[in-house]
PDB file of C-alpha atoms and ligand atoms in Angstrom:
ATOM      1  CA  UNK A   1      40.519 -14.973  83.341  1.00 86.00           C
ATOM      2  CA  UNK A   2      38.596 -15.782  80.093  1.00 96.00           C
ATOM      3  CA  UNK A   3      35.544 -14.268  80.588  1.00 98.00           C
ATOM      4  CA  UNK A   4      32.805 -12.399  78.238  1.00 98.00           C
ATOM      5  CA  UNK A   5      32.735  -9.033  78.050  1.00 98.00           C
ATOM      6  CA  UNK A   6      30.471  -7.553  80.581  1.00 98.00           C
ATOM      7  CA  UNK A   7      28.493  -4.145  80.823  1.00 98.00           C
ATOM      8  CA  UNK A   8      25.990  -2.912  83.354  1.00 98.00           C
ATOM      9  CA  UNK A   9      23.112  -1.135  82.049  1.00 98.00           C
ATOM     10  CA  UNK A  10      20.683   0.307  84.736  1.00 97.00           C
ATOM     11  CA  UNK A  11      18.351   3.743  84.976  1.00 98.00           C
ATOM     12  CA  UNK A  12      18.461   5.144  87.706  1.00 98.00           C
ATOM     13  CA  UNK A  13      16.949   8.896  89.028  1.00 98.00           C
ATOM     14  CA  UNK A  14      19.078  12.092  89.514  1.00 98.00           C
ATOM     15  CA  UNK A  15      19.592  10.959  93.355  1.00 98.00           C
ATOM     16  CA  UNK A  16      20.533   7.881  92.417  1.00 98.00           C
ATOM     17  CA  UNK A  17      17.996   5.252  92.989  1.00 98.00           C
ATOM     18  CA  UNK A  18      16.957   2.405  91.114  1.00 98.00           C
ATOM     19  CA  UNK A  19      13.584   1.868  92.322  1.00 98.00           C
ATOM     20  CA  UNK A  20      11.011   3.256  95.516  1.00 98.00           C
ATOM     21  CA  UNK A  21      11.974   2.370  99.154  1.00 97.00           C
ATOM     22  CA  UNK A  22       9.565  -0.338  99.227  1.00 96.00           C
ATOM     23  CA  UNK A  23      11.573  -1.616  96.207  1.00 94.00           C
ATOM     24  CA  UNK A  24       8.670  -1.027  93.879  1.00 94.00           C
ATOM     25  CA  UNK A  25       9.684  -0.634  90.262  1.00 95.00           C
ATOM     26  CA  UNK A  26       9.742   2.815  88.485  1.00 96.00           C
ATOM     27  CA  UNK A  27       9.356   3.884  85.188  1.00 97.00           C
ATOM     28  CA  UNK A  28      12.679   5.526  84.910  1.00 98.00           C
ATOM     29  CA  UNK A  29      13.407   5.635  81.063  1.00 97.00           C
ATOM     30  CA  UNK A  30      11.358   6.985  78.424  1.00 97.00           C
ATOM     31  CA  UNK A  31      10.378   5.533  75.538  1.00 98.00           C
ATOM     32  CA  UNK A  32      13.687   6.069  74.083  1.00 98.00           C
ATOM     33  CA  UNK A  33      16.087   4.741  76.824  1.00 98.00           C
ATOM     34  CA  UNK A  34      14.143   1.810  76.494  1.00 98.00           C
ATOM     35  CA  UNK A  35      14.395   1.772  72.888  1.00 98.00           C
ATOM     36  CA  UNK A  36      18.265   1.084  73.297  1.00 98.00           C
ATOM     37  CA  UNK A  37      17.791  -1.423  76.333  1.00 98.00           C
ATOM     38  CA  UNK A  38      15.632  -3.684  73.548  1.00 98.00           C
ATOM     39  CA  UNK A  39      18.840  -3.046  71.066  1.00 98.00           C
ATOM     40  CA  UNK A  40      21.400  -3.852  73.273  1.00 98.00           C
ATOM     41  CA  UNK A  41      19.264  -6.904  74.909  1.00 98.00           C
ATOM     42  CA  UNK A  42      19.124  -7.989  70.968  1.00 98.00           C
ATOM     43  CA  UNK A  43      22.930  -7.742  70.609  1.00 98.00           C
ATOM     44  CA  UNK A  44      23.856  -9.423  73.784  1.00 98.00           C
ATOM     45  CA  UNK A  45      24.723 -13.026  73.576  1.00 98.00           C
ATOM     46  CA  UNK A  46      23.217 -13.267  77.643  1.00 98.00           C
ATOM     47  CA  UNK A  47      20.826 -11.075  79.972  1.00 98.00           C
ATOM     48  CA  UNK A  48      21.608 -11.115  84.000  1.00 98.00           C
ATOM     49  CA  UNK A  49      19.649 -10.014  86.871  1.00 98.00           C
ATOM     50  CA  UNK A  50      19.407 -10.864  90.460  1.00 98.00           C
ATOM     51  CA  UNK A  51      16.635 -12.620  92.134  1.00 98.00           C
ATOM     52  CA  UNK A  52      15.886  -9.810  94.122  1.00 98.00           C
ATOM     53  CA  UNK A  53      14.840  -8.114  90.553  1.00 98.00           C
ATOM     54  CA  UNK A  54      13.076 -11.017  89.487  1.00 98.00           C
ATOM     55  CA  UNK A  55      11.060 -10.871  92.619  1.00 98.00           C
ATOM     56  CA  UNK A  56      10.232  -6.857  92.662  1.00 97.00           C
ATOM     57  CA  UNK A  57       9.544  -6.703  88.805  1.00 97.00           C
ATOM     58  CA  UNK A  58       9.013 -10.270  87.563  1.00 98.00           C
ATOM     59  CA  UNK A  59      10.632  -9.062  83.995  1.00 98.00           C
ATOM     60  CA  UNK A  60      10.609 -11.296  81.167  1.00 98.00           C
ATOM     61  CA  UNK A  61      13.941  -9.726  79.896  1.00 98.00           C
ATOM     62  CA  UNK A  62      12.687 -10.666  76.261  1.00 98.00           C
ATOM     63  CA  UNK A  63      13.691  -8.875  73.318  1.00 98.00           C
ATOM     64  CA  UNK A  64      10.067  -6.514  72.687  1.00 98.00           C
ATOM     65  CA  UNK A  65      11.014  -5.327  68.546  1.00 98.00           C
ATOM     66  CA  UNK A  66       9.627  -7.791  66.108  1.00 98.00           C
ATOM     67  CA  UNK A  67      12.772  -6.802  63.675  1.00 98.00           C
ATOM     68  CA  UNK A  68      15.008  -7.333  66.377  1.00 98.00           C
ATOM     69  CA  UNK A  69      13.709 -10.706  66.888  1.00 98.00           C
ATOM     70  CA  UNK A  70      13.268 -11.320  62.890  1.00 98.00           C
ATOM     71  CA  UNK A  71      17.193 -10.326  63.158  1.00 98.00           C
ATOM     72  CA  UNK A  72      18.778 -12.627  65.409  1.00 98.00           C
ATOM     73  CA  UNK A  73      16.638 -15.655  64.287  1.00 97.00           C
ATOM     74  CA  UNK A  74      17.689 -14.404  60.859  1.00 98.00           C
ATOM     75  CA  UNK A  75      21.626 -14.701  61.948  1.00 97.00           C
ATOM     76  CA  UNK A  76      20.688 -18.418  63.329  1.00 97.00           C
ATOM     77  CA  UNK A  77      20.468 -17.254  66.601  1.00 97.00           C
ATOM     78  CA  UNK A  78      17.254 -17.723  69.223  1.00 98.00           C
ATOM     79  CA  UNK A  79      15.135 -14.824  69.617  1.00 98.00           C
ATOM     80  CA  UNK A  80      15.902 -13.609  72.673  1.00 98.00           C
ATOM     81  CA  UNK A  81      19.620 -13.684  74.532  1.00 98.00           C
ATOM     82  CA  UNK A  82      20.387 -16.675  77.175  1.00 98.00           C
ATOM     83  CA  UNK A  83      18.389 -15.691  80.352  1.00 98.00           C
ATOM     84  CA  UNK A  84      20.612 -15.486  83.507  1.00 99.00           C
ATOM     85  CA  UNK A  85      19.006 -15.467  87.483  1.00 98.00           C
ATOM     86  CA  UNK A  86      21.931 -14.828  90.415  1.00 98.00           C
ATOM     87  CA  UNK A  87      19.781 -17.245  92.569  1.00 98.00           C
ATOM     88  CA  UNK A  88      22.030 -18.296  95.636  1.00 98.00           C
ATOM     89  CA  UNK A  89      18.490 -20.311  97.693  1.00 98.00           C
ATOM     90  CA  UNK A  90      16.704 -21.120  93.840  1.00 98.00           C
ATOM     91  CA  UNK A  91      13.752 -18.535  95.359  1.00 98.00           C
ATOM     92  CA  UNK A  92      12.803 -18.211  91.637  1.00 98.00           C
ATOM     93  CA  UNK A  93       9.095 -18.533  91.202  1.00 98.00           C
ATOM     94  CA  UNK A  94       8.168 -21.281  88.788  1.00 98.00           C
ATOM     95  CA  UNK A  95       5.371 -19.241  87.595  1.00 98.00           C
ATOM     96  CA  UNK A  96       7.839 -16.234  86.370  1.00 98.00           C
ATOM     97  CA  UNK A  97       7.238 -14.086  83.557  1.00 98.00           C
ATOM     98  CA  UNK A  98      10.961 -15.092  82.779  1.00 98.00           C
ATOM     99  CA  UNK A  99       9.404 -18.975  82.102  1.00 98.00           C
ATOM    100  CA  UNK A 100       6.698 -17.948  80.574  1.00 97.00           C
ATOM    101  CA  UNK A 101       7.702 -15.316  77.750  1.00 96.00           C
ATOM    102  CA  UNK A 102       9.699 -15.844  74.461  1.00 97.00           C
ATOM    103  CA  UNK A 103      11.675 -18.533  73.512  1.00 96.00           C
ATOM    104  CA  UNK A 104      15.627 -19.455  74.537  1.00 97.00           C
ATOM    105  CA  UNK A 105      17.697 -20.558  76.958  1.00 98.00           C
ATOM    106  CA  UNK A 106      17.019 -19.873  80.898  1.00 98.00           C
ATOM    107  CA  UNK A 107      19.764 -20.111  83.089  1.00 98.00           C
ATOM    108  CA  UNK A 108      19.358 -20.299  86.679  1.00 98.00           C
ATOM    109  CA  UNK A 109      22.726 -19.853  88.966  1.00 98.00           C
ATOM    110  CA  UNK A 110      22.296 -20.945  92.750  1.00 98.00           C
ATOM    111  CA  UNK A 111      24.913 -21.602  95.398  1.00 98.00           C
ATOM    112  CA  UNK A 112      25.595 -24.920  96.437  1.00 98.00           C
ATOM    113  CA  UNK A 113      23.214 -24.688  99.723  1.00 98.00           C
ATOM    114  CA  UNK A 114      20.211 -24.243  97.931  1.00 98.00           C
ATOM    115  CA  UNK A 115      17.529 -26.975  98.743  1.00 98.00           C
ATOM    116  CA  UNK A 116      17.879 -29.398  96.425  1.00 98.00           C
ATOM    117  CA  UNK A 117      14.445 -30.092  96.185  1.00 97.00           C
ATOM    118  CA  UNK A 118      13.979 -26.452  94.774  1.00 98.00           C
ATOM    119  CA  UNK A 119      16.537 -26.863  92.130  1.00 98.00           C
ATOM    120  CA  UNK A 120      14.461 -30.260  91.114  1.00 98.00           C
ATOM    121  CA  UNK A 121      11.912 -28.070  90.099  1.00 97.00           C
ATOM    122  CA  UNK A 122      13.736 -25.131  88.628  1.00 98.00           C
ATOM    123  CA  UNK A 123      15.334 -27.632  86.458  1.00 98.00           C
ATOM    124  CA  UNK A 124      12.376 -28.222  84.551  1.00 96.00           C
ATOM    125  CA  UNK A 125      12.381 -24.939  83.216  1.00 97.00           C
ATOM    126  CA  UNK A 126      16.196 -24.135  83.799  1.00 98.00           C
ATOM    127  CA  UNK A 127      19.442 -24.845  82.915  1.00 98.00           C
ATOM    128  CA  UNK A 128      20.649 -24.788  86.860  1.00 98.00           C
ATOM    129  CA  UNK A 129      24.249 -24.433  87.366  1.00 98.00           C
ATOM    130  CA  UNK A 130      25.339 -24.531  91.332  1.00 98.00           C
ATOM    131  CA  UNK A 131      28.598 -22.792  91.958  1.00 98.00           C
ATOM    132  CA  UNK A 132      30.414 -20.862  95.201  1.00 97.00           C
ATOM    133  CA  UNK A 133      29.062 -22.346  98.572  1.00 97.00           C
ATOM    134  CA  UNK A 134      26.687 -19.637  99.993  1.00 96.00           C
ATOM    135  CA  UNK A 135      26.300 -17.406  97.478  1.00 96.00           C
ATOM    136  CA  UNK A 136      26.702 -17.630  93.529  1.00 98.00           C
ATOM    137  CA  UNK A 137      30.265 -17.360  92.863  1.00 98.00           C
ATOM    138  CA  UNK A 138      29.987 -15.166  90.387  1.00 98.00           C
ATOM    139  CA  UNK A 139      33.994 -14.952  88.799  1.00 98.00           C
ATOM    140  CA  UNK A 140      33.677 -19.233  88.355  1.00 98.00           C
ATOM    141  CA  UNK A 141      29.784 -18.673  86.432  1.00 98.00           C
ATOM    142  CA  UNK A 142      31.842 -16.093  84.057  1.00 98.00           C
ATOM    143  CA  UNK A 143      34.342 -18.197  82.905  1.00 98.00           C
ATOM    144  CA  UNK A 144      31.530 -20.938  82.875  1.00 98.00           C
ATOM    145  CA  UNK A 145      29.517 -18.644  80.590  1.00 98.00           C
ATOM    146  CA  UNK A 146      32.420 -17.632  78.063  1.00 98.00           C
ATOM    147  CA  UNK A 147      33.333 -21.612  77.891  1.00 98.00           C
ATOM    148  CA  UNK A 148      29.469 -21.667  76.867  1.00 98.00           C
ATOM    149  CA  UNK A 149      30.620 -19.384  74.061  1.00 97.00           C
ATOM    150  CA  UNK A 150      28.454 -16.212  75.688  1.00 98.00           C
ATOM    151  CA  UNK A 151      31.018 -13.369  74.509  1.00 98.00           C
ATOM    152  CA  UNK A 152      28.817 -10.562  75.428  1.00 98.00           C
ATOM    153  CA  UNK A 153      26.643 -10.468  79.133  1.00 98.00           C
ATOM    154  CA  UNK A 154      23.852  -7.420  79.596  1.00 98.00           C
ATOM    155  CA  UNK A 155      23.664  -7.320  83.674  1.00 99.00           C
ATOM    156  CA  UNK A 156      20.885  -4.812  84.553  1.00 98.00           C
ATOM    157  CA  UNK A 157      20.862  -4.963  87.790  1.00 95.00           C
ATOM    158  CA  UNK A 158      19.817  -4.941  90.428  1.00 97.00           C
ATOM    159  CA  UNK A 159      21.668  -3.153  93.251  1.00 98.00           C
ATOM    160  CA  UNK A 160      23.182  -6.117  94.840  1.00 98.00           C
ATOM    161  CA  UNK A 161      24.191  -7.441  91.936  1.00 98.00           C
ATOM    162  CA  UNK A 162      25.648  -4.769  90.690  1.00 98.00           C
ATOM    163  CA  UNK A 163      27.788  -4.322  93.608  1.00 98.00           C
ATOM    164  CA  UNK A 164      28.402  -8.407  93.158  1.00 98.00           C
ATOM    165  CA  UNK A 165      29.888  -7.411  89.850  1.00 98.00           C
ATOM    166  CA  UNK A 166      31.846  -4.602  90.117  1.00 98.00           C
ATOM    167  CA  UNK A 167      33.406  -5.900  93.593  1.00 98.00           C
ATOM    168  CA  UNK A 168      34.583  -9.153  91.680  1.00 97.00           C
ATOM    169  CA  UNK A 169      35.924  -6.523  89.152  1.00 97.00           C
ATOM    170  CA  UNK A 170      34.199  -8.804  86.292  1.00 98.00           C
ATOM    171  CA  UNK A 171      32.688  -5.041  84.844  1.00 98.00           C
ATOM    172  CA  UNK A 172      34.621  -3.652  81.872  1.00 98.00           C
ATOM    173  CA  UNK A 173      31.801  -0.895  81.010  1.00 98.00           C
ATOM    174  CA  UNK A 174      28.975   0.719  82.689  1.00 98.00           C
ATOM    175  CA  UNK A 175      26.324   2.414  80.759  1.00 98.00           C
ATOM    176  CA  UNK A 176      23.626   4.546  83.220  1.00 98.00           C
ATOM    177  CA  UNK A 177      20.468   6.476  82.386  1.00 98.00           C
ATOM    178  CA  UNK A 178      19.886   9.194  84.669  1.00 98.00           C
ATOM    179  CA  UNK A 179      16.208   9.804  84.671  1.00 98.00           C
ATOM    180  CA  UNK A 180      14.526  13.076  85.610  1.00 98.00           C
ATOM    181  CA  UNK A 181      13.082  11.911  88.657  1.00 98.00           C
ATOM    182  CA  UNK A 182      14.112  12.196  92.319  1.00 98.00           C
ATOM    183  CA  UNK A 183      13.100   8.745  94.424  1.00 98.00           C
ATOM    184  CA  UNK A 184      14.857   9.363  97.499  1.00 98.00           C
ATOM    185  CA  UNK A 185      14.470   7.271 100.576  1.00 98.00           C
ATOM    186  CA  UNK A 186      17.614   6.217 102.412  1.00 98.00           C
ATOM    187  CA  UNK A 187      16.416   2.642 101.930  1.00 97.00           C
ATOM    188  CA  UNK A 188      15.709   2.694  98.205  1.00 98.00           C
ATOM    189  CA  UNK A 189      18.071   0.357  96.413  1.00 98.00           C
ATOM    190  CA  UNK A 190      21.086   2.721  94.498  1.00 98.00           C
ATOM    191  CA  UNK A 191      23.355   1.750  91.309  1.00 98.00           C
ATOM    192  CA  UNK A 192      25.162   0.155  93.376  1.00 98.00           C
ATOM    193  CA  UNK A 193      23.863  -1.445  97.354  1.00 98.00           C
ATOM    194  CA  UNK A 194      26.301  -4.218  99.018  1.00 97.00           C
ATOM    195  CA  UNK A 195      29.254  -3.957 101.680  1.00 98.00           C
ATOM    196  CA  UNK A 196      30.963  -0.713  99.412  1.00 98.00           C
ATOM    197  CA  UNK A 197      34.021   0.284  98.942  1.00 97.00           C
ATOM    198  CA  UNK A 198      36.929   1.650 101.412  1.00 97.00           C
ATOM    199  CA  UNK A 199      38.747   4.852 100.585  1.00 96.00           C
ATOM    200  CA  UNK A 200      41.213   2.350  99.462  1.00 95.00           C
ATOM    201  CA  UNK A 201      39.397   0.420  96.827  1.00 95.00           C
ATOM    202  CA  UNK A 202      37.297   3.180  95.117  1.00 97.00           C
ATOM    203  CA  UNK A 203      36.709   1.774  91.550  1.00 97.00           C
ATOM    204  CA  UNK A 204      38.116   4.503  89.096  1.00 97.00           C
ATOM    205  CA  UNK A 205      35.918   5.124  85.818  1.00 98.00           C
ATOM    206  CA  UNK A 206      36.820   6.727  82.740  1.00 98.00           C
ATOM    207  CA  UNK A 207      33.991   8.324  80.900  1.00 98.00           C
ATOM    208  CA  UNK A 208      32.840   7.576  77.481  1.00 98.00           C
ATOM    209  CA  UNK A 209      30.371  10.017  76.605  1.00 98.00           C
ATOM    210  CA  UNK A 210      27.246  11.576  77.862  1.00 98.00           C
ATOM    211  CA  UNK A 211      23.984  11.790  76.253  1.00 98.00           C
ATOM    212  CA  UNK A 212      20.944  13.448  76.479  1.00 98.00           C
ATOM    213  CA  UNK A 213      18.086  11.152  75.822  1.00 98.00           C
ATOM    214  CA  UNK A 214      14.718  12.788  75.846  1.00 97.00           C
ATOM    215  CA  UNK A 215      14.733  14.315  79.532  1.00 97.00           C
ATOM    216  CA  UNK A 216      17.471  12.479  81.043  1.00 98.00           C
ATOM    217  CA  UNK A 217      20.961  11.834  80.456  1.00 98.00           C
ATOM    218  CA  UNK A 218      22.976   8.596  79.373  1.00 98.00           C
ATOM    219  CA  UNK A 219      26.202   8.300  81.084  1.00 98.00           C
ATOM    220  CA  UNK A 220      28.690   5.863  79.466  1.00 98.00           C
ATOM    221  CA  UNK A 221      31.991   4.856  81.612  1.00 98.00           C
ATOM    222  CA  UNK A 222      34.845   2.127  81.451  1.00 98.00           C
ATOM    223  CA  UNK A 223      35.926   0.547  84.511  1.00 98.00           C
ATOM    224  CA  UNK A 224      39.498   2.076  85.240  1.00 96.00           C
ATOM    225  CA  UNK A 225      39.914  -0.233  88.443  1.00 83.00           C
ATOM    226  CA  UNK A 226      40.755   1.167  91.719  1.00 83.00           C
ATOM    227  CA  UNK A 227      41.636   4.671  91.686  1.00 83.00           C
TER     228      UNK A 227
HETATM  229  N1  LIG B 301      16.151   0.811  87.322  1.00 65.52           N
HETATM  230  C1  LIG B 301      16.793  -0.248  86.867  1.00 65.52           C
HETATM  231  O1  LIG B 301      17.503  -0.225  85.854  1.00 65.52           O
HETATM  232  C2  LIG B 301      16.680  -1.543  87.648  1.00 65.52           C
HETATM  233  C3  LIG B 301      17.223  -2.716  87.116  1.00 65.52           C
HETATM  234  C4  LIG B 301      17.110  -3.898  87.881  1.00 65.52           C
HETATM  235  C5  LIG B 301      16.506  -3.873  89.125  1.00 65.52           C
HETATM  236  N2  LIG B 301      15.997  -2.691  89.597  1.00 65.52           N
HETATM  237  C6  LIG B 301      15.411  -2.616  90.948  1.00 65.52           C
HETATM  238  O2  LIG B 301      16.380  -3.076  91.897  1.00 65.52           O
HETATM  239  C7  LIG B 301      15.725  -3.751  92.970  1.00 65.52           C
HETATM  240  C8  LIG B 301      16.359  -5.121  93.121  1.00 65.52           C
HETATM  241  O3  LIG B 301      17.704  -4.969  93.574  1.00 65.52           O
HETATM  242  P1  LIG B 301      18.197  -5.890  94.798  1.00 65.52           P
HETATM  243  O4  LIG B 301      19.503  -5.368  95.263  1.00 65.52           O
HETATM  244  O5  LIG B 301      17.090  -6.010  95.774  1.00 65.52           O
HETATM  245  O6  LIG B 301      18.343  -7.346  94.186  1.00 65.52           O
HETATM  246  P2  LIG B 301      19.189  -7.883  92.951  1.00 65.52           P
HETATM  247  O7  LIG B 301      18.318  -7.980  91.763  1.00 65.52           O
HETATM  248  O8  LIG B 301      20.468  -7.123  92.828  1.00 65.52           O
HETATM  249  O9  LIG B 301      19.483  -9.388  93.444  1.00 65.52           O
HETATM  250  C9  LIG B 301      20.452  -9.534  94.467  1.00 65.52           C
HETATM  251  C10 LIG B 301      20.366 -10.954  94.973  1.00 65.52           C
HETATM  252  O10 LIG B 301      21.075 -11.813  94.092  1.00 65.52           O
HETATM  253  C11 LIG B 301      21.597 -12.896  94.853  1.00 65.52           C
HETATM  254  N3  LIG B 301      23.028 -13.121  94.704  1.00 65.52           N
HETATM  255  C12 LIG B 301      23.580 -14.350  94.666  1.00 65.52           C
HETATM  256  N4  LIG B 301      24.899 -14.301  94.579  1.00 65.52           N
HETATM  257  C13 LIG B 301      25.218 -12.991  94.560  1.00 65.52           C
HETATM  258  C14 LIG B 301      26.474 -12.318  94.504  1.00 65.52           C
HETATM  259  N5  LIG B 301      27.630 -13.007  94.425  1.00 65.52           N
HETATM  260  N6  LIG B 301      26.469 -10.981  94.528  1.00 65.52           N
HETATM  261  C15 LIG B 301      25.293 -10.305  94.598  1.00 65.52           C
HETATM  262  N7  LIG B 301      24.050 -10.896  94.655  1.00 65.52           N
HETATM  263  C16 LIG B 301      24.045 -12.235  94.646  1.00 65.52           C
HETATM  264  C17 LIG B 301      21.339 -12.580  96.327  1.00 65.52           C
HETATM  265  O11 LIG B 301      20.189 -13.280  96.727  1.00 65.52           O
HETATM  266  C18 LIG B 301      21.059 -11.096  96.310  1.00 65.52           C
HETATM  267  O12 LIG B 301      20.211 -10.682  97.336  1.00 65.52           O
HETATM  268  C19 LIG B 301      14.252  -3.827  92.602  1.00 65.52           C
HETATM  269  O13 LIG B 301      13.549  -2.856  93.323  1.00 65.52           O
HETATM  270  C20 LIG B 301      14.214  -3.514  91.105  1.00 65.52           C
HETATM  271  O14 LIG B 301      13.041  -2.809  90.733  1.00 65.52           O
HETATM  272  C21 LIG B 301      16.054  -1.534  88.888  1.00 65.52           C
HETATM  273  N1  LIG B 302      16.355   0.235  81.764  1.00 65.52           N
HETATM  274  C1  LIG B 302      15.407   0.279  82.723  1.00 65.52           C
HETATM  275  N2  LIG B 302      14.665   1.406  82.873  1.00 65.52           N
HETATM  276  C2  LIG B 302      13.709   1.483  83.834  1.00 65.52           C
HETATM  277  O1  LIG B 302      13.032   2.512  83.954  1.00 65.52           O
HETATM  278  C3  LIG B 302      13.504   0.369  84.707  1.00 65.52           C
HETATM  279  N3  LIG B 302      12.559   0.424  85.704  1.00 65.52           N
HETATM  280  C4  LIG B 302      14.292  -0.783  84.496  1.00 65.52           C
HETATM  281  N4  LIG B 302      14.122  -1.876  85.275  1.00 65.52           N
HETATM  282  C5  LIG B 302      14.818  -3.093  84.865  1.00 65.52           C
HETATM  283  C6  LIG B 302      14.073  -4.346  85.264  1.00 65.52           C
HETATM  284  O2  LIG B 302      14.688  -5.515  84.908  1.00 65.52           O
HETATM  285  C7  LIG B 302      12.685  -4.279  84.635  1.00 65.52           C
HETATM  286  O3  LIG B 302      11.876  -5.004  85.449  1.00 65.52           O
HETATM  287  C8  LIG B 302      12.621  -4.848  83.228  1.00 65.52           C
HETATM  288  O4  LIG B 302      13.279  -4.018  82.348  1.00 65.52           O
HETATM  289  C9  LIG B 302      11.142  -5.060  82.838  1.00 65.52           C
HETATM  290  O5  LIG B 302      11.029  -5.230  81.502  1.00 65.52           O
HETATM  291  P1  LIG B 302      11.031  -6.724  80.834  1.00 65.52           P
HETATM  292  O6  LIG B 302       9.783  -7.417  81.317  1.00 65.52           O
HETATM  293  O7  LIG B 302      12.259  -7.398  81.268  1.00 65.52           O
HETATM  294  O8  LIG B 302      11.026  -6.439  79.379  1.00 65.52           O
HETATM  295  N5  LIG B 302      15.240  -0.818  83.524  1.00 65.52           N
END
């Protein structure tokens, strides 16, 4: 399949979690962790998140460094990467951050039951592209995105999206900050939420390296495939 290359980037704390029970947003990273998010958001052709991240945290997923900016507008690119919502019922809010911050391309992916009247109005601030019947189908928007010429994609989450992407096995790498915090909760969304895997399917990883950063730790693997 000729799809961009696709990593994962989340932080998530020592137990695991990527944000509180109630799904309330944490600060996980430190000032450096989030340091490198802003460089690799710069180098990524396209940003992806979830709509269940866009309605916890309403990010902008905007590039923050000025240089970084300077940088890519310098190299004839827009400032910030092509903005990508999994959307399967276009729930985005039309007052988002995501609308409202930085320049470039939004990107909107629903299923093809989502009321059409919603995706009207999402499409006046969206590119919307429908694809899989009840929920996005997320190999077909790949392939879509490479034929957009979108080489590199920057998924950060969230949990069921993660799971999403790593279950369609369209994950080659998967970089994680493991923050010194514990969340706990049995509820609180993890790296990775959805169905999960059987004994049989376990995803095997290969690790890259392992970093400290400040006071937590920055795993980097490649997907292996099942184990
Ligand atoms: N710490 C971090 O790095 C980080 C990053 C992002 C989000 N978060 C946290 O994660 C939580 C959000 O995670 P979540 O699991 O609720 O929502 P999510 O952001 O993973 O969005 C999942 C939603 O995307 C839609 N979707 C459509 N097609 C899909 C498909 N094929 N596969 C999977 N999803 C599909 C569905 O509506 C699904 O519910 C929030 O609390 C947020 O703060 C943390
Ligand atoms: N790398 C990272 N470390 C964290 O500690 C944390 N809570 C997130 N969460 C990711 C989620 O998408 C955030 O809501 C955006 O990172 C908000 O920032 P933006 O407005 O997008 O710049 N991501």
């Amino acid at each position: 399949m000729d799809r961009p290359f696709i990593f994962i980037n989340s932080a998530m704390s020592a137990d695991g979690k990527l944000s509180t029970k109630e799904r309330k947003q944490v600060k996980i990273s430190g000032k450096l962790d989030f340091e490198r998010m802003d460089e690799l958001r710069a180098q990524a052709d396209a940003i992806m998140v979830g709509i269940g991240t866009v309605l916890a945290d309403d990010p902008s997923l905007t590039v923050k460094s000025p240089e970084r900016k300077a940088a890519r507008k310098a190299a004839g690119k827009s400032e910030n990467p092509v903005r990508i919502i999994i959307d399967s019922a276009a729930r985005t809010p039309l007052d988002a951050d995501i609308f409202k911050k930085g320049e470039g391309l939004r990107i909107i992916a629903v299923s093809n039951s989502a009321p059409a009247e919603k995706i009207k109005s999402l499409e006046e601030k969206a590119r919307v592209i429908k694809t899989g019947d009840f929920k996005v189908n997320l190999p077909e928007l790949a392939v879509l995105l490479k034929e957009m010429g979108i080489n590199t994609l920057m998924v950060e989450g969230g949990a069921t999206l993660n799971w999403g992407m790593l279950s369609a096995g369209l994950v080659d790498e998967v970089y994680t900050f493991v923050g010194n915090l514990i969340i706990g909760g049995k509820t609180a969304p993890t790296f990775t939420d959805g169905e999960g895997f059987t004994e049989a399917e376990l995803l095997g990883l290969e690790l890259l390296s392992a970093e400290k950063i400040e006071d937590g730790i920055l795993l980097k693997w490649k997907i292996k495939g099942k184990k």
